[in-house]
Amino acid sequence: GDQVKQSPSALSLQEGTNSALRCNFSIATTTVQWFLQNPRGSLMNLFYLVPGTKENGRLKSTFNSKESYSTLHIRDAQLEDSGTYFCAGENTGGADRLTFGKGTQLIIQP
Amino acid sequence: EAAVTQSPRSKVAVTGGKVTLSCHQTNNHDYMYWYRQDTGHGLRLIHYSYVADSTEKGDIPDGYKASRPSQENFSLILELASLSQTAVYFCASSDDWVYEQYFGPGTRLTVL
């Protein structure tokens, strides 16, 4: 099965609302990264996390290694937040790799 | 100025032909990676490198070779392109293994 499961797979939000995206890990994960792929296909690194919380503007992310999940909160969603959000976990089981989830497609409606 | 660039940005290749994708970074990073992305999926690691003149296999290396002639440049080579290698290919760099990765704009490869 998938080692990194993202939910929801797709989401549509009204501009100005808040939301949370989630990533669950089925194997031991030491660090997490969140990326945004914009509609043109470019990938941007949003967060690199060890267990704990980071905040950047309207975005806030938490990584709970004991319960094997990470969340990305988007506050006051804007049109430019549209795109696909990927989480990736650094896994210690077997080869030390970044394993990506399949992404959450987020559409912000005006 | 983009710190990780890729060329070409798109390419159409014929089955059995040779394809070379190039990546250049100005981040002064030791680590470079090649990933592929298939529609509706996340990224999968093909090859990576942590020093010039050395490359390592990732999770899906079959059918691909890599070359790291300098710290700044990392190439992905498909000696005999196949239909199943149609995908978008991303190059990335980082200061340390798996640490914050910075991606190039991607290369869309279509094999016919």
mmCIF file of C-alpha atoms in Angstrom:
data_model
loop_
_atom_site.group_PDB
_atom_site.id
_atom_site.type_symbol
_atom_site.label_atom_id
_atom_site.label_comp_id
_atom_site.label_asym_id
_atom_site.label_seq_id
_atom_site.Cartn_x
_atom_site.Cartn_y
_atom_site.Cartn_z
ATOM 1 C CA GLY A 1 0.000 0.000 0.000
ATOM 2 C CA ASP A 2 0.889 3.653 -0.170
ATOM 3 C CA GLN A 3 3.484 4.673 2.377
ATOM 4 C CA VAL A 4 2.349 8.296 2.197
ATOM 5 C CA LYS A 5 -1.383 8.934 1.993
ATOM 6 C CA GLN A 6 -2.711 12.405 1.392
ATOM 7 C CA SER A 7 -6.240 13.546 2.053
ATOM 8 C CA PRO A 8 -8.387 14.818 0.598
ATOM 9 C CA SER A 9 -7.374 14.030 -2.977
ATOM 10 C CA ALA A 10 -9.141 17.168 -4.197
ATOM 11 C CA LEU A 11 -10.707 20.197 -2.576
ATOM 12 C CA SER A 12 -12.524 23.308 -3.707
ATOM 13 C CA LEU A 13 -12.601 26.348 -1.410
ATOM 14 C CA GLN A 14 -14.083 29.797 -1.501
ATOM 15 C CA GLU A 15 -11.610 32.630 -1.395
ATOM 16 C CA GLY A 16 -11.065 33.795 2.175
ATOM 17 C CA THR A 17 -11.863 30.484 3.861
ATOM 18 C CA ASN A 18 -9.562 28.154 5.814
ATOM 19 C CA SER A 19 -8.645 24.535 5.258
ATOM 20 C CA ALA A 20 -6.376 21.726 6.366
ATOM 21 C CA LEU A 21 -4.621 19.110 4.281
ATOM 22 C CA ARG A 22 -3.361 15.912 5.833
ATOM 23 C CA CYS A 23 -0.613 13.435 5.209
ATOM 24 C CA ASN A 24 -0.465 10.021 6.936
ATOM 25 C CA PHE A 25 2.673 7.887 6.981
ATOM 26 C CA SER A 26 2.618 4.113 7.254
ATOM 27 C CA ILE A 27 6.338 3.724 8.012
ATOM 28 C CA ALA A 28 8.718 5.535 10.368
ATOM 29 C CA THR A 29 9.277 9.064 9.107
ATOM 30 C CA THR A 30 11.865 11.476 10.450
ATOM 31 C CA THR A 31 11.262 14.640 8.440
ATOM 32 C CA VAL A 32 8.509 15.964 6.183
ATOM 33 C CA GLN A 33 8.484 18.396 3.283
ATOM 34 C CA TRP A 34 5.476 20.117 1.733
ATOM 35 C CA PHE A 35 5.482 21.342 -1.847
ATOM 36 C CA LEU A 36 3.083 23.307 -4.022
ATOM 37 C CA GLN A 37 2.901 22.526 -7.724
ATOM 38 C CA ASN A 38 1.265 25.498 -9.411
ATOM 39 C CA PRO A 39 -1.038 25.195 -12.422
ATOM 40 C CA ARG A 40 1.953 25.748 -14.747
ATOM 41 C CA GLY A 41 3.710 22.734 -13.225
ATOM 42 C CA SER A 42 6.449 24.396 -11.195
ATOM 43 C CA LEU A 43 7.238 22.882 -7.798
ATOM 44 C CA MET A 44 7.904 25.128 -4.828
ATOM 45 C CA ASN A 45 9.180 24.015 -1.441
ATOM 46 C CA LEU A 46 6.837 25.276 1.291
ATOM 47 C CA PHE A 47 8.136 23.645 4.459
ATOM 48 C CA TYR A 48 10.856 21.363 5.710
ATOM 49 C CA LEU A 49 9.837 19.931 9.094
ATOM 50 C CA VAL A 50 11.321 17.936 11.864
ATOM 51 C CA PRO A 51 8.690 17.054 14.511
ATOM 52 C CA GLY A 52 6.974 20.285 15.471
ATOM 53 C CA THR A 53 5.284 23.236 13.829
ATOM 54 C CA LYS A 54 6.320 25.915 11.357
ATOM 55 C CA GLU A 55 4.424 28.917 10.135
ATOM 56 C CA ASN A 56 4.916 31.114 7.086
ATOM 57 C CA GLY A 57 2.376 33.813 6.381
ATOM 58 C CA ARG A 58 -1.021 32.208 5.870
ATOM 59 C CA LEU A 59 0.443 28.703 5.914
ATOM 60 C CA LYS A 60 1.113 26.603 8.982
ATOM 61 C CA SER A 61 2.364 23.025 9.078
ATOM 62 C CA THR A 62 2.694 20.498 11.857
ATOM 63 C CA PHE A 63 4.531 17.170 11.872
ATOM 64 C CA ASN A 64 3.682 14.657 14.581
ATOM 65 C CA SER A 65 6.202 11.824 14.243
ATOM 66 C CA LYS A 66 4.750 9.735 17.107
ATOM 67 C CA GLU A 67 1.343 9.559 15.438
ATOM 68 C CA SER A 68 2.835 9.549 11.935
ATOM 69 C CA TYR A 69 1.011 12.435 10.327
ATOM 70 C CA SER A 70 1.526 15.946 9.092
ATOM 71 C CA THR A 71 -0.964 18.709 8.388
ATOM 72 C CA LEU A 72 -0.849 21.845 6.276
ATOM 73 C CA HIS A 73 -3.261 24.608 7.277
ATOM 74 C CA ILE A 74 -4.178 27.336 4.824
ATOM 75 C CA ARG A 75 -5.722 30.444 6.323
ATOM 76 C CA ASP A 76 -7.669 33.043 4.300
ATOM 77 C CA ALA A 77 -7.232 31.149 1.029
ATOM 78 C CA GLN A 78 -6.325 33.246 -2.021
ATOM 79 C CA LEU A 79 -6.644 32.489 -5.724
ATOM 80 C CA GLU A 80 -2.870 32.062 -6.034
ATOM 81 C CA ASP A 81 -3.004 29.185 -3.515
ATOM 82 C CA SER A 82 -4.556 27.010 -6.225
ATOM 83 C CA GLY A 83 -2.489 24.041 -7.325
ATOM 84 C CA THR A 84 -1.513 20.583 -6.144
ATOM 85 C CA TYR A 85 0.018 20.177 -2.697
ATOM 86 C CA PHE A 86 2.426 17.312 -2.158
ATOM 87 C CA CYS A 87 3.845 16.053 1.084
ATOM 88 C CA ALA A 88 6.960 13.909 1.180
ATOM 89 C CA GLY A 89 8.347 11.968 4.100
ATOM 90 C CA GLU A 90 11.927 10.994 4.772
ATOM 91 C CA ASN A 91 11.585 7.340 5.668
ATOM 92 C CA THR A 92 14.003 5.412 7.808
ATOM 93 C CA GLY A 93 12.630 1.976 6.984
ATOM 94 C CA GLY A 94 14.932 0.447 4.372
ATOM 95 C CA ALA A 95 16.522 3.031 2.081
ATOM 96 C CA ASP A 96 16.581 6.562 3.476
ATOM 97 C CA ARG A 97 14.479 8.327 0.852
ATOM 98 C CA LEU A 98 11.927 11.004 0.303
ATOM 99 C CA THR A 99 8.631 9.291 -0.487
ATOM 100 C CA PHE A 100 5.957 11.475 -2.032
ATOM 101 C CA GLY A 101 2.222 11.316 -1.626
ATOM 102 C CA LYS A 102 -0.081 11.546 -4.644
ATOM 103 C CA GLY A 103 -1.071 15.107 -3.853
ATOM 104 C CA THR A 104 -4.133 17.157 -2.976
ATOM 105 C CA GLN A 105 -5.519 19.233 -5.820
ATOM 106 C CA LEU A 106 -6.771 22.527 -4.400
ATOM 107 C CA ILE A 107 -8.981 24.917 -6.343
ATOM 108 C CA ILE A 108 -9.748 28.321 -4.879
ATOM 109 C CA GLN A 109 -12.988 29.828 -6.181
ATOM 110 C CA PRO A 110 -13.538 33.603 -6.266
ATOM 111 C CA GLU B 1 17.078 34.221 -11.225
ATOM 112 C CA ALA B 2 16.113 30.533 -11.272
ATOM 113 C CA ALA B 3 18.596 28.534 -9.267
ATOM 114 C CA VAL B 4 17.771 25.193 -10.911
ATOM 115 C CA THR B 5 17.262 25.173 -14.654
ATOM 116 C CA GLN B 6 16.422 22.320 -16.984
ATOM 117 C CA SER B 7 16.703 21.845 -20.712
ATOM 118 C CA PRO B 8 14.886 21.168 -22.856
ATOM 119 C CA ARG B 9 11.548 22.183 -21.340
ATOM 120 C CA SER B 10 9.757 19.735 -23.574
ATOM 121 C CA LYS B 11 10.797 17.046 -25.995
ATOM 122 C CA VAL B 12 9.239 14.535 -28.336
ATOM 123 C CA ALA B 13 11.353 11.431 -28.897
ATOM 124 C CA VAL B 14 10.927 8.275 -30.926
ATOM 125 C CA THR B 15 10.907 4.826 -29.407
ATOM 126 C CA GLY B 16 14.426 3.421 -29.324
ATOM 127 C CA GLY B 17 16.075 6.800 -29.643
ATOM 128 C CA LYS B 18 18.513 8.363 -27.203
ATOM 129 C CA VAL B 19 17.364 11.235 -24.998
ATOM 130 C CA THR B 20 19.473 13.436 -22.741
ATOM 131 C CA LEU B 21 17.897 15.759 -20.204
ATOM 132 C CA SER B 22 20.102 18.407 -18.634
ATOM 133 C CA CYS B 23 19.995 20.153 -15.293
ATOM 134 C CA HIS B 24 22.070 23.065 -14.024
ATOM 135 C CA GLN B 25 22.046 24.520 -10.507
ATOM 136 C CA THR B 26 23.605 27.652 -9.081
ATOM 137 C CA ASN B 27 22.749 26.864 -5.445
ATOM 138 C CA ASN B 28 26.217 25.453 -4.735
ATOM 139 C CA HIS B 29 24.460 22.314 -3.486
ATOM 140 C CA ASP B 30 26.199 18.970 -3.235
ATOM 141 C CA TYR B 31 23.116 16.831 -3.805
ATOM 142 C CA MET B 32 21.196 16.622 -7.043
ATOM 143 C CA TYR B 33 18.251 14.405 -7.929
ATOM 144 C CA TRP B 34 16.205 13.281 -10.902
ATOM 145 C CA TYR B 35 12.527 12.473 -10.400
ATOM 146 C CA ARG B 36 9.731 11.526 -12.723
ATOM 147 C CA GLN B 37 6.113 12.500 -12.312
ATOM 148 C CA ASP B 38 3.286 10.607 -13.950
ATOM 149 C CA THR B 39 -0.180 12.060 -14.280
ATOM 150 C CA GLY B 40 -2.049 11.921 -10.995
ATOM 151 C CA HIS B 41 0.961 10.765 -9.015
ATOM 152 C CA GLY B 42 3.674 12.143 -6.848
ATOM 153 C CA LEU B 43 7.354 12.106 -7.701
ATOM 154 C CA ARG B 44 9.569 9.042 -7.813
ATOM 155 C CA LEU B 45 13.334 9.129 -7.495
ATOM 156 C CA ILE B 46 15.320 7.839 -10.491
ATOM 157 C CA HIS B 47 18.940 8.727 -9.746
ATOM 158 C CA TYR B 48 20.800 11.055 -7.440
ATOM 159 C CA SER B 49 24.315 12.300 -6.862
ATOM 160 C CA TYR B 50 26.166 13.746 -3.901
ATOM 161 C CA VAL B 51 29.454 14.596 -5.598
ATOM 162 C CA ALA B 52 30.774 15.229 -9.066
ATOM 163 C CA ASP B 53 31.664 12.143 -11.113
ATOM 164 C CA SER B 54 29.487 9.917 -8.946
ATOM 165 C CA THR B 55 25.855 8.869 -9.283
ATOM 166 C CA GLU B 56 23.602 6.551 -7.303
ATOM 167 C CA LYS B 57 20.466 4.597 -8.147
ATOM 168 C CA GLY B 58 17.166 5.761 -6.773
ATOM 169 C CA ASP B 59 13.925 3.830 -6.542
ATOM 170 C CA ILE B 60 13.236 3.400 -10.268
ATOM 171 C CA PRO B 61 16.612 3.458 -12.104
ATOM 172 C CA ASP B 62 15.880 0.843 -14.793
ATOM 173 C CA GLY B 63 16.123 2.293 -18.281
ATOM 174 C CA TYR B 64 17.935 5.423 -17.122
ATOM 175 C CA LYS B 65 21.528 6.483 -16.669
ATOM 176 C CA ALA B 66 22.828 9.616 -14.993
ATOM 177 C CA SER B 67 25.939 11.724 -15.286
ATOM 178 C CA ARG B 68 27.357 14.358 -12.909
ATOM 179 C CA PRO B 69 30.324 15.963 -14.685
ATOM 180 C CA SER B 70 30.506 18.888 -12.246
ATOM 181 C CA GLN B 71 28.830 20.100 -9.080
ATOM 182 C CA GLU B 72 26.535 22.334 -11.129
ATOM 183 C CA ASN B 73 25.421 19.877 -13.809
ATOM 184 C CA PHE B 74 23.470 16.631 -13.671
ATOM 185 C CA SER B 75 22.140 14.821 -16.736
ATOM 186 C CA LEU B 76 19.596 12.054 -17.172
ATOM 187 C CA ILE B 77 20.127 9.751 -20.145
ATOM 188 C CA LEU B 78 17.631 7.444 -21.768
ATOM 189 C CA GLU B 79 19.706 5.238 -24.069
ATOM 190 C CA LEU B 80 16.700 3.511 -25.656
ATOM 191 C CA ALA B 81 13.585 5.563 -25.015
ATOM 192 C CA SER B 82 10.368 3.609 -24.515
ATOM 193 C CA LEU B 83 6.697 4.570 -24.483
ATOM 194 C CA SER B 84 6.538 3.957 -20.739
ATOM 195 C CA GLN B 85 9.079 6.743 -20.175
ATOM 196 C CA THR B 86 6.624 9.415 -21.255
ATOM 197 C CA ALA B 87 6.395 11.632 -18.160
ATOM 198 C CA VAL B 88 7.439 14.944 -16.686
ATOM 199 C CA TYR B 89 10.983 14.891 -15.327
ATOM 200 C CA PHE B 90 12.127 17.113 -12.495
ATOM 201 C CA CYS B 91 15.623 17.882 -11.344
ATOM 202 C CA ALA B 92 16.251 19.085 -7.797
ATOM 203 C CA SER B 93 19.145 20.093 -5.605
ATOM 204 C CA SER B 94 19.720 20.266 -1.863
ATOM 205 C CA ASP B 95 22.434 21.200 0.553
ATOM 206 C CA ASP B 96 22.308 17.860 2.332
ATOM 207 C CA TRP B 97 20.721 14.450 1.703
ATOM 208 C CA VAL B 98 16.916 14.808 1.603
ATOM 209 C CA TYR B 99 17.184 18.294 3.082
ATOM 210 C CA GLU B 100 15.124 21.177 1.607
ATOM 211 C CA GLN B 101 14.938 20.357 -2.077
ATOM 212 C CA TYR B 102 14.708 23.026 -4.760
ATOM 213 C CA PHE B 103 13.221 21.965 -8.040
ATOM 214 C CA GLY B 104 13.727 22.937 -11.642
ATOM 215 C CA PRO B 105 10.766 23.788 -13.883
ATOM 216 C CA GLY B 106 10.480 20.262 -15.283
ATOM 217 C CA THR B 107 10.857 18.674 -18.728
ATOM 218 C CA ARG B 108 7.830 17.180 -20.421
ATOM 219 C CA LEU B 109 8.997 14.127 -22.401
ATOM 220 C CA THR B 110 6.750 12.391 -24.871
ATOM 221 C CA VAL B 111 7.978 9.171 -26.430
ATOM 222 C CA LEU B 112 6.126 8.124 -29.587
#
